[in-house]
PDB file of C-alpha atoms in Angstrom:
ATOM      1  CA  MET A   1     133.075 114.816 123.896  1.00 32.00           C
ATOM      2  CA  ALA A   2     129.414 115.406 123.082  1.00 41.00           C
ATOM      3  CA  LYS A   3     127.065 112.467 123.211  1.00 52.00           C
ATOM      4  CA  PRO A   4     125.823 111.452 119.735  1.00 50.00           C
ATOM      5  CA  ARG A   5     122.281 112.612 119.034  1.00 67.00           C
ATOM      6  CA  ASP A   6     119.664 109.864 119.108  1.00 78.00           C
ATOM      7  CA  THR A   7     118.302 109.510 115.577  1.00 82.00           C
ATOM      8  CA  THR A   8     115.748 106.764 116.253  1.00 89.00           C
ATOM      9  CA  PRO A   9     112.868 107.479 113.843  1.00 90.00           C
ATOM     10  CA  VAL A  10     109.702 108.902 115.387  1.00 93.00           C
ATOM     11  CA  VAL A  11     106.203 108.439 114.034  1.00 94.00           C
ATOM     12  CA  VAL A  12     103.859 111.421 114.241  1.00 95.00           C
ATOM     13  CA  THR A  13     100.104 111.144 113.815  1.00 95.00           C
ATOM     14  CA  GLU A  14      97.355 113.715 114.304  1.00 93.00           C
ATOM     15  CA  HIS A  15      93.873 113.222 115.700  1.00 91.00           C
ATOM     16  CA  THR A  16      90.869 115.464 116.303  1.00 93.00           C
ATOM     17  CA  LEU A  17      89.064 114.914 119.578  1.00 92.00           C
ATOM     18  CA  ALA A  18      85.465 115.877 120.280  1.00 92.00           C
ATOM     19  CA  ALA A  19      84.682 117.051 123.808  1.00 92.00           C
ATOM     20  CA  ALA A  20      81.460 116.776 125.776  1.00 92.00           C
ATOM     21  CA  ASP A  21      80.534 120.417 125.050  1.00 92.00           C
ATOM     22  CA  ASP A  22      80.859 119.885 121.264  1.00 91.00           C
ATOM     23  CA  GLY A  23      84.243 121.572 121.212  1.00 91.00           C
ATOM     24  CA  TYR A  24      87.261 120.145 119.399  1.00 91.00           C
ATOM     25  CA  CYS A  25      90.974 120.030 119.998  1.00 91.00           C
ATOM     26  CA  LYS A  26      93.844 118.528 118.048  1.00 93.00           C
ATOM     27  CA  LEU A  27      96.045 115.813 119.504  1.00 95.00           C
ATOM     28  CA  THR A  28      99.458 114.988 118.019  1.00 96.00           C
ATOM     29  CA  ALA A  29     100.835 111.565 118.976  1.00 97.00           C
ATOM     30  CA  VAL A  30     104.593 110.962 118.864  1.00 97.00           C
ATOM     31  CA  HIS A  31     106.230 107.581 119.396  1.00 95.00           C
ATOM     32  CA  ALA A  32     109.648 106.161 118.543  1.00 95.00           C
ATOM     33  CA  GLN A  33     109.997 103.058 116.404  1.00 92.00           C
ATOM     34  CA  GLY A  34     111.254  99.995 118.224  1.00 91.00           C
ATOM     35  CA  VAL A  35     111.376 101.675 121.657  1.00 93.00           C
ATOM     36  CA  THR A  36     109.679  99.930 124.575  1.00 92.00           C
ATOM     37  CA  THR A  37     107.047 102.099 126.216  1.00 94.00           C
ATOM     38  CA  ILE A  38     107.646 102.967 129.865  1.00 96.00           C
ATOM     39  CA  ALA A  39     104.677 105.332 130.253  1.00 97.00           C
ATOM     40  CA  PRO A  40     102.807 107.802 128.038  1.00 98.00           C
ATOM     41  CA  THR A  41     103.141 111.556 128.484  1.00 98.00           C
ATOM     42  CA  VAL A  42     100.700 114.392 127.757  1.00 98.00           C
ATOM     43  CA  LEU A  43     102.262 117.736 126.816  1.00 98.00           C
ATOM     44  CA  VAL A  44     100.288 120.940 127.346  1.00 97.00           C
ATOM     45  CA  SER A  45     101.665 124.234 126.053  1.00 95.00           C
ATOM     46  CA  GLY A  46     101.030 127.623 127.590  1.00 95.00           C
ATOM     47  CA  MET A  47      99.436 130.728 126.175  1.00 94.00           C
ATOM     48  CA  PHE A  48     100.604 132.218 122.867  1.00 94.00           C
ATOM     49  CA  THR A  49     102.132 128.878 121.782  1.00 93.00           C
ATOM     50  CA  GLY A  50     100.871 125.671 120.198  1.00 90.00           C
ATOM     51  CA  ARG A  51     102.053 122.155 119.556  1.00 90.00           C
ATOM     52  CA  ARG A  52     105.217 123.298 117.765  1.00 92.00           C
ATOM     53  CA  PHE A  53     106.580 124.353 121.146  1.00 95.00           C
ATOM     54  CA  TRP A  54     107.085 120.637 121.854  1.00 97.00           C
ATOM     55  CA  LEU A  55     107.832 119.383 118.322  1.00 96.00           C
ATOM     56  CA  SER A  56     109.014 121.399 115.328  1.00 92.00           C
ATOM     57  CA  ASP A  57     108.005 120.713 111.748  1.00 88.00           C
ATOM     58  CA  LYS A  58     111.388 118.969 111.418  1.00 89.00           C
ATOM     59  CA  GLN A  59     110.404 116.672 114.330  1.00 90.00           C
ATOM     60  CA  VAL A  60     112.856 118.249 116.751  1.00 92.00           C
ATOM     61  CA  GLY A  61     111.699 118.920 120.284  1.00 96.00           C
ATOM     62  CA  MET A  62     111.094 117.548 123.736  1.00 97.00           C
ATOM     63  CA  ALA A  63     108.245 115.348 122.479  1.00 97.00           C
ATOM     64  CA  ALA A  64     110.614 113.420 120.211  1.00 97.00           C
ATOM     65  CA  TYR A  65     113.229 113.190 122.962  1.00 97.00           C
ATOM     66  CA  LEU A  66     110.748 111.742 125.437  1.00 97.00           C
ATOM     67  CA  ALA A  67     109.427 109.269 122.862  1.00 97.00           C
ATOM     68  CA  ARG A  68     112.957 108.008 122.274  1.00 96.00           C
ATOM     69  CA  ARG A  69     113.412 107.589 126.034  1.00 96.00           C
ATOM     70  CA  GLY A  70     110.313 105.382 126.219  1.00 96.00           C
ATOM     71  CA  TYR A  71     107.685 108.029 126.921  1.00 97.00           C
ATOM     72  CA  PRO A  72     105.447 108.371 123.859  1.00 97.00           C
ATOM     73  CA  ALA A  73     104.064 111.890 123.826  1.00 98.00           C
ATOM     74  CA  PHE A  74     100.621 113.284 123.143  1.00 98.00           C
ATOM     75  CA  ILE A  75     100.766 117.001 122.370  1.00 97.00           C
ATOM     76  CA  VAL A  76      97.535 118.868 123.017  1.00 96.00           C
ATOM     77  CA  GLN A  77      96.674 121.727 120.659  1.00 93.00           C
ATOM     78  CA  ARG A  78      94.179 123.880 122.504  1.00 92.00           C
ATOM     79  CA  ARG A  79      90.845 124.716 120.885  1.00 90.00           C
ATOM     80  CA  GLY A  80      90.794 128.017 119.048  1.00 86.00           C
ATOM     81  CA  LEU A  81      94.538 128.092 118.312  1.00 86.00           C
ATOM     82  CA  SER A  82      96.250 127.911 114.926  1.00 78.00           C
ATOM     83  CA  ASP A  83      94.871 125.053 112.814  1.00 77.00           C
ATOM     84  CA  SER A  84      92.703 123.504 115.526  1.00 80.00           C
ATOM     85  CA  PRO A  85      89.208 122.715 114.197  1.00 79.00           C
ATOM     86  CA  ARG A  86      86.830 125.651 114.430  1.00 81.00           C
ATOM     87  CA  CYS A  87      83.681 125.090 116.472  1.00 79.00           C
ATOM     88  CA  ALA A  88      80.852 127.029 118.097  1.00 78.00           C
ATOM     89  CA  ALA A  89      81.841 125.972 121.622  1.00 87.00           C
ATOM     90  CA  ARG A  90      83.596 128.480 123.884  1.00 91.00           C
ATOM     91  CA  ALA A  91      87.386 128.481 123.413  1.00 92.00           C
ATOM     92  CA  GLY A  92      88.479 129.375 126.932  1.00 93.00           C
ATOM     93  CA  LEU A  93      91.106 127.904 129.236  1.00 95.00           C
ATOM     94  CA  ILE A  94      88.400 126.723 131.622  1.00 95.00           C
ATOM     95  CA  ASP A  95      86.617 124.903 128.777  1.00 95.00           C
ATOM     96  CA  HIS A  96      89.884 123.312 127.706  1.00 95.00           C
ATOM     97  CA  VAL A  97      90.566 122.053 131.233  1.00 97.00           C
ATOM     98  CA  LYS A  98      87.020 120.903 131.917  1.00 96.00           C
ATOM     99  CA  TYR A  99      86.191 119.266 128.582  1.00 96.00           C
ATOM    100  CA  ASP A 100      89.239 118.782 126.339  1.00 96.00           C
ATOM    101  CA  LEU A 101      91.783 117.395 128.783  1.00 97.00           C
ATOM    102  CA  PRO A 102      89.442 114.650 130.083  1.00 97.00           C
ATOM    103  CA  ALA A 103      88.833 113.674 126.438  1.00 96.00           C
ATOM    104  CA  VAL A 104      92.610 113.554 125.944  1.00 97.00           C
ATOM    105  CA  GLN A 105      93.002 111.358 129.018  1.00 97.00           C
ATOM    106  CA  ARG A 106      90.391 108.906 127.707  1.00 96.00           C
ATOM    107  CA  GLN A 107      92.171 108.741 124.336  1.00 95.00           C
ATOM    108  CA  VAL A 108      95.555 108.095 125.943  1.00 96.00           C
ATOM    109  CA  SER A 109      94.113 105.476 128.311  1.00 95.00           C
ATOM    110  CA  GLU A 110      92.531 103.625 125.386  1.00 94.00           C
ATOM    111  CA  ARG A 111      95.891 103.412 123.644  1.00 94.00           C
ATOM    112  CA  TYR A 112      98.093 102.707 126.666  1.00 94.00           C
ATOM    113  CA  ALA A 113      96.681 100.781 129.599  1.00 87.00           C
ATOM    114  CA  GLN A 114      98.854 102.585 132.112  1.00 92.00           C
ATOM    115  CA  PRO A 115      98.873 105.988 133.856  1.00 96.00           C
ATOM    116  CA  ALA A 116     100.336 108.976 132.012  1.00 98.00           C
ATOM    117  CA  PHE A 117     102.642 111.752 133.123  1.00 98.00           C
ATOM    118  CA  TRP A 118     101.241 115.222 132.486  1.00 98.00           C
ATOM    119  CA  ILE A 119     103.785 117.856 131.439  1.00 98.00           C
ATOM    120  CA  GLY A 120     102.980 121.541 131.017  1.00 98.00           C
ATOM    121  CA  HIS A 121     104.794 124.802 130.332  1.00 98.00           C
ATOM    122  CA  SER A 122     103.699 128.143 131.800  1.00 97.00           C
ATOM    123  CA  PHE A 123      99.884 128.309 131.814  1.00 97.00           C
ATOM    124  CA  GLY A 124      99.944 124.816 130.300  1.00 97.00           C
ATOM    125  CA  GLY A 125     101.254 123.646 133.657  1.00 98.00           C
ATOM    126  CA  VAL A 126      98.572 125.581 135.498  1.00 98.00           C
ATOM    127  CA  MET A 127      95.897 123.995 133.304  1.00 97.00           C
ATOM    128  CA  SER A 128      97.395 120.519 133.755  1.00 98.00           C
ATOM    129  CA  ALA A 129      97.466 120.938 137.528  1.00 98.00           C
ATOM    130  CA  ILE A 130      93.875 122.184 137.711  1.00 97.00           C
ATOM    131  CA  ALA A 131      92.735 119.315 135.499  1.00 97.00           C
ATOM    132  CA  CYS A 132      94.588 116.753 137.622  1.00 97.00           C
ATOM    133  CA  ALA A 133      93.149 118.229 140.806  1.00 97.00           C
ATOM    134  CA  ARG A 134      89.542 118.336 139.657  1.00 96.00           C
ATOM    135  CA  TYR A 135      88.635 116.893 136.263  1.00 97.00           C
ATOM    136  CA  LEU A 136      90.855 113.887 135.461  1.00 98.00           C
ATOM    137  CA  GLU A 137      90.686 110.292 136.678  1.00 96.00           C
ATOM    138  CA  THR A 138      93.323 110.264 139.404  1.00 95.00           C
ATOM    139  CA  GLN A 139      94.221 106.594 138.999  1.00 95.00           C
ATOM    140  CA  SER A 140      95.343 107.338 135.425  1.00 96.00           C
ATOM    141  CA  ILE A 141      97.790 110.088 136.455  1.00 98.00           C
ATOM    142  CA  ALA A 142     101.379 108.947 137.036  1.00 97.00           C
ATOM    143  CA  GLY A 143     102.690 112.384 137.960  1.00 98.00           C
ATOM    144  CA  LEU A 144     103.115 115.996 136.861  1.00 98.00           C
ATOM    145  CA  VAL A 145     106.058 117.941 135.455  1.00 98.00           C
ATOM    146  CA  LEU A 146     105.592 121.712 135.412  1.00 98.00           C
ATOM    147  CA  PHE A 147     107.895 124.116 133.591  1.00 98.00           C
ATOM    148  CA  ALA A 148     107.668 127.781 134.619  1.00 98.00           C
ATOM    149  CA  SER A 149     104.114 127.375 135.918  1.00 98.00           C
ATOM    150  CA  GLN A 150     102.468 129.735 138.433  1.00 97.00           C
ATOM    151  CA  PHE A 151      99.918 132.541 138.807  1.00 97.00           C
ATOM    152  CA  GLU A 152     100.870 134.410 141.979  1.00 96.00           C
ATOM    153  CA  VAL A 153     104.007 136.431 141.108  1.00 96.00           C
ATOM    154  CA  GLY A 154     104.455 138.953 138.289  1.00 93.00           C
ATOM    155  CA  LYS A 155     102.056 138.767 135.311  1.00 92.00           C
ATOM    156  CA  ARG A 156     101.132 142.427 135.775  1.00 92.00           C
ATOM    157  CA  MET A 157      99.117 142.650 132.555  1.00 92.00           C
ATOM    158  CA  LEU A 158      96.937 139.739 133.690  1.00 94.00           C
ATOM    159  CA  ASP A 159      96.253 141.169 137.144  1.00 93.00           C
ATOM    160  CA  TRP A 160      94.071 144.082 138.221  1.00 93.00           C
ATOM    161  CA  PRO A 161      94.128 146.935 137.253  1.00 93.00           C
ATOM    162  CA  ALA A 162      96.325 146.472 134.153  1.00 91.00           C
ATOM    163  CA  ASN A 163      94.269 143.492 132.996  1.00 93.00           C
ATOM    164  CA  ARG A 164      91.473 145.923 132.113  1.00 94.00           C
ATOM    165  CA  ILE A 165      93.661 147.078 129.223  1.00 94.00           C
ATOM    166  CA  THR A 166      94.438 143.494 128.193  1.00 93.00           C
ATOM    167  CA  ARG A 167      90.774 142.490 128.295  1.00 94.00           C
ATOM    168  CA  GLY A 168      89.644 145.607 126.473  1.00 95.00           C
ATOM    169  CA  LEU A 169      92.068 144.981 123.616  1.00 94.00           C
ATOM    170  CA  ALA A 170      90.875 141.393 123.261  1.00 93.00           C
ATOM    171  CA  TRP A 171      87.225 142.466 123.231  1.00 94.00           C
ATOM    172  CA  LEU A 172      87.923 145.206 120.696  1.00 94.00           C
ATOM    173  CA  LEU A 173      89.773 142.973 118.230  1.00 94.00           C
ATOM    174  CA  GLY A 174      87.896 139.753 118.892  1.00 91.00           C
ATOM    175  CA  TYR A 175      91.191 138.051 119.841  1.00 90.00           C
ATOM    176  CA  PHE A 176      94.386 138.901 121.722  1.00 92.00           C
ATOM    177  CA  PRO A 177      97.185 139.887 119.257  1.00 92.00           C
ATOM    178  CA  ALA A 178     100.085 137.949 120.768  1.00 92.00           C
ATOM    179  CA  ARG A 179     102.018 137.836 117.487  1.00 91.00           C
ATOM    180  CA  ALA A 180     101.886 141.609 116.994  1.00 91.00           C
ATOM    181  CA  ALA A 181     102.848 142.160 120.629  1.00 86.00           C
ATOM    182  CA  GLY A 182     105.852 139.842 120.292  1.00 88.00           C
ATOM    183  CA  LEU A 183     104.553 137.495 122.978  1.00 90.00           C
ATOM    184  CA  GLY A 184     104.466 134.306 120.921  1.00 90.00           C
ATOM    185  CA  PRO A 185     103.440 132.716 117.629  1.00 91.00           C
ATOM    186  CA  GLU A 186      99.746 132.162 118.480  1.00 91.00           C
ATOM    187  CA  ASN A 187      97.032 134.794 118.909  1.00 91.00           C
ATOM    188  CA  GLU A 188      94.667 133.936 121.741  1.00 92.00           C
ATOM    189  CA  PRO A 189      90.869 133.628 121.609  1.00 93.00           C
ATOM    190  CA  THR A 190      89.162 136.287 123.694  1.00 94.00           C
ATOM    191  CA  ALA A 191      87.652 133.655 125.997  1.00 94.00           C
ATOM    192  CA  ALA A 192      91.109 132.229 126.776  1.00 94.00           C
ATOM    193  CA  LEU A 193      92.455 135.671 127.664  1.00 95.00           C
ATOM    194  CA  MET A 194      89.447 136.334 129.916  1.00 96.00           C
ATOM    195  CA  ASP A 195      89.991 133.050 131.768  1.00 96.00           C
ATOM    196  CA  ALA A 196      93.704 133.737 132.257  1.00 96.00           C
ATOM    197  CA  THR A 197      93.065 137.167 133.752  1.00 96.00           C
ATOM    198  CA  HIS A 198      90.305 135.713 135.933  1.00 96.00           C
ATOM    199  CA  TRP A 199      92.615 133.022 137.333  1.00 96.00           C
ATOM    200  CA  VAL A 200      95.378 135.518 138.091  1.00 96.00           C
ATOM    201  CA  GLU A 201      93.176 138.250 139.546  1.00 95.00           C
ATOM    202  CA  THR A 202      90.872 136.127 141.679  1.00 95.00           C
ATOM    203  CA  GLY A 203      93.387 133.361 142.386  1.00 93.00           C
ATOM    204  CA  ARG A 204      95.629 135.825 144.209  1.00 95.00           C
ATOM    205  CA  ARG A 205      92.834 137.352 146.259  1.00 94.00           C
ATOM    206  CA  GLN A 206      90.748 134.267 146.991  1.00 95.00           C
ATOM    207  CA  ALA A 207      91.712 130.783 148.179  1.00 95.00           C
ATOM    208  CA  TYR A 208      89.760 128.691 145.702  1.00 93.00           C
ATOM    209  CA  LEU A 209      92.624 127.923 143.291  1.00 95.00           C
ATOM    210  CA  ARG A 210      95.102 127.209 146.075  1.00 96.00           C
ATOM    211  CA  ASP A 211      92.546 124.987 147.793  1.00 96.00           C
ATOM    212  CA  MET A 212      91.883 123.149 144.539  1.00 96.00           C
ATOM    213  CA  LEU A 213      95.584 122.439 144.030  1.00 98.00           C
ATOM    214  CA  ARG A 214      95.717 120.724 147.428  1.00 97.00           C
ATOM    215  CA  GLY A 215      93.789 117.901 145.785  1.00 96.00           C
ATOM    216  CA  ILE A 216      96.950 116.864 143.910  1.00 98.00           C
ATOM    217  CA  THR A 217      98.652 113.895 145.568  1.00 97.00           C
ATOM    218  CA  GLN A 218     100.645 112.451 142.661  1.00 97.00           C
ATOM    219  CA  PRO A 219     104.429 112.878 142.318  1.00 98.00           C
ATOM    220  CA  ALA A 220     105.221 116.373 141.049  1.00 98.00           C
ATOM    221  CA  LEU A 221     108.291 118.130 139.667  1.00 98.00           C
ATOM    222  CA  ALA A 222     108.410 121.901 139.129  1.00 98.00           C
ATOM    223  CA  VAL A 223     111.266 123.335 137.068  1.00 98.00           C
ATOM    224  CA  SER A 224     111.827 127.069 136.781  1.00 98.00           C
ATOM    225  CA  GLY A 225     114.428 129.157 135.015  1.00 98.00           C
ATOM    226  CA  ALA A 226     116.625 131.332 137.208  1.00 98.00           C
ATOM    227  CA  ALA A 227     116.430 134.103 134.581  1.00 98.00           C
ATOM    228  CA  ASP A 228     112.669 133.786 133.997  1.00 97.00           C
ATOM    229  CA  ARG A 229     110.987 137.199 134.273  1.00 96.00           C
ATOM    230  CA  VAL A 230     107.600 135.977 132.990  1.00 95.00           C
ATOM    231  CA  ASP A 231     107.029 133.311 135.643  1.00 97.00           C
ATOM    232  CA  PRO A 232     109.663 133.925 138.324  1.00 97.00           C
ATOM    233  CA  SER A 233     111.048 131.078 140.400  1.00 97.00           C
ATOM    234  CA  ALA A 234     109.409 132.411 143.568  1.00 97.00           C
ATOM    235  CA  GLY A 235     105.975 131.917 142.019  1.00 97.00           C
ATOM    236  CA  CYS A 236     106.809 128.472 140.622  1.00 98.00           C
ATOM    237  CA  GLU A 237     108.043 127.263 144.001  1.00 98.00           C
ATOM    238  CA  ARG A 238     104.928 128.644 145.650  1.00 97.00           C
ATOM    239  CA  PHE A 239     102.719 126.943 143.053  1.00 98.00           C
ATOM    240  CA  ILE A 240     103.968 123.419 143.775  1.00 98.00           C
ATOM    241  CA  SER A 241     103.899 124.119 147.522  1.00 98.00           C
ATOM    242  CA  HIS A 242     100.092 124.088 147.344  1.00 98.00           C
ATOM    243  CA  PHE A 243     100.093 120.408 146.268  1.00 98.00           C
ATOM    244  CA  SER A 244      99.450 117.681 148.834  1.00 98.00           C
ATOM    245  CA  SER A 245     101.946 115.380 147.103  1.00 97.00           C
ATOM    246  CA  ILE A 246     104.386 113.664 149.430  1.00 97.00           C
ATOM    247  CA  ASP A 247     106.803 113.299 146.512  1.00 97.00           C
ATOM    248  CA  LYS A 248     107.323 116.801 145.121  1.00 97.00           C
ATOM    249  CA  HIS A 249     110.465 118.643 144.080  1.00 98.00           C
ATOM    250  CA  PHE A 250     111.238 122.191 142.988  1.00 98.00           C
ATOM    251  CA  GLU A 251     114.233 122.718 140.676  1.00 98.00           C
ATOM    252  CA  ARG A 252     115.635 126.184 139.953  1.00 98.00           C
ATOM    253  CA  ALA A 253     117.637 125.843 136.741  1.00 98.00           C
ATOM    254  CA  GLY A 254     120.538 128.259 136.950  1.00 98.00           C
ATOM    255  CA  THR A 255     124.275 128.536 137.439  1.00 98.00           C
ATOM    256  CA  ALA A 256     123.894 128.627 141.214  1.00 97.00           C
ATOM    257  CA  ASN A 257     122.595 125.062 141.049  1.00 97.00           C
ATOM    258  CA  GLY A 258     125.141 123.659 138.616  1.00 97.00           C
ATOM    259  CA  TYR A 259     123.564 124.517 135.271  1.00 97.00           C
ATOM    260  CA  SER A 260     125.657 126.187 132.576  1.00 97.00           C
ATOM    261  CA  VAL A 261     123.256 129.141 132.229  1.00 97.00           C
ATOM    262  CA  ASP A 262     120.357 130.819 133.987  1.00 98.00           C
ATOM    263  CA  PHE A 263     117.448 129.590 131.894  1.00 98.00           C
ATOM    264  CA  ASP A 264     114.691 131.980 130.794  1.00 98.00           C
ATOM    265  CA  HIS A 265     110.979 131.390 130.210  1.00 97.00           C
ATOM    266  CA  PRO A 266     110.967 129.617 126.821  1.00 96.00           C
ATOM    267  CA  GLY A 267     114.575 128.433 127.081  1.00 97.00           C
ATOM    268  CA  ILE A 268     113.763 126.080 129.965  1.00 98.00           C
ATOM    269  CA  VAL A 269     112.299 123.810 127.249  1.00 98.00           C
ATOM    270  CA  VAL A 270     113.230 125.136 123.796  1.00 96.00           C
ATOM    271  CA  SER A 271     116.967 125.801 123.783  1.00 96.00           C
ATOM    272  CA  LYS A 272     120.109 123.882 122.902  1.00 95.00           C
ATOM    273  CA  ARG A 273     121.234 123.845 126.523  1.00 97.00           C
ATOM    274  CA  ALA A 274     117.829 122.597 127.675  1.00 97.00           C
ATOM    275  CA  GLN A 275     118.264 119.619 125.362  1.00 96.00           C
ATOM    276  CA  THR A 276     121.445 118.549 127.129  1.00 96.00           C
ATOM    277  CA  GLU A 277     120.721 119.677 130.694  1.00 97.00           C
ATOM    278  CA  VAL A 278     116.993 119.984 131.379  1.00 98.00           C
ATOM    279  CA  TRP A 279     115.477 117.256 129.191  1.00 97.00           C
ATOM    280  CA  PRO A 280     117.702 114.469 130.612  1.00 97.00           C
ATOM    281  CA  PHE A 281     117.042 115.666 134.166  1.00 97.00           C
ATOM    282  CA  VAL A 282     113.291 115.436 133.583  1.00 98.00           C
ATOM    283  CA  ALA A 283     113.539 112.049 131.850  1.00 97.00           C
ATOM    284  CA  ASP A 284     115.582 110.671 134.750  1.00 98.00           C
ATOM    285  CA  TRP A 285     112.882 111.912 137.140  1.00 98.00           C
ATOM    286  CA  LEU A 286     110.260 110.134 135.038  1.00 98.00           C
ATOM    287  CA  ASP A 287     112.361 106.957 135.055  1.00 97.00           C
ATOM    288  CA  SER A 288     112.583 106.883 138.834  1.00 96.00           C
ATOM    289  CA  ARG A 289     108.850 107.494 139.338  1.00 95.00           C
ATOM    290  CA  ALA A 290     107.898 104.942 136.704  1.00 93.00           C
ATOM    291  CA  ALA A 291     110.187 102.387 138.366  1.00 89.00           C
ATOM    292  CA  ALA A 292     108.643 103.138 141.757  1.00 86.00           C
ATOM    293  CA  ARG A 293     105.155 102.446 140.366  1.00 83.00           C
ATOM    294  CA  GLN A 294     106.292  99.080 139.037  1.00 79.00           C
ATOM    295  CA  ALA A 295     108.070  98.049 142.247  1.00 67.00           C
TER     296      ALA A 295
END
């Protein structure tokens, strides 16, 4: 018999944050009424998606689920995407990591006087990890959860030589047409596409990204889909292996490991089966790490 769906009301508020480089990003806060806070969470989406990846217009999504479990969520809408405020500052991934995410951390710390868990999907996980390794206050990081996050396997159109085509298209149009290409609901700013191809191309051939990730010592969970062809499990397992965390775990979500399906790239978060199999697994992991911090 299926477990009844939790219908505890959630409250959603939106804020605009100014960064140190005069850029702006949108932050959507989600908390559940009458639920005791265990720890806040920060949700960072990948490329070609925005905040609706975590919370639909009908308030359905992992953000609402986490809030009801005691983990109020802050969804980051990257600068330059969708209805984020327009500004003259560069709208790249590097700028987002260096300027926006520290501003998000300060906002979350002002509201909740306790460390937050950072949760990212795809390149959102890569950005979260880089920020945690280099730009965020480490004492305010409770841990990381990474869905389908890596840069070393696959991603042919972001690596040399095919990335010359990807970059050229973005320069020609003034943006990368993700919607027309069927890659996702959000077109990407040219600067963001350039940063993504830079990370993939140079990160595979030089050690600087891998060395940077060794600065991560917080608890870390990496979850990949066994059927993911965008960010294959081999890359996701390799990504978390670079961390210096003593407490780190890689989870391959597929039938071989007891799941009902082999999850794909978006389905690891946004699918009916993820709601009943992946979300509870992640929330239980958060519970155990939060309890360990309080012990």
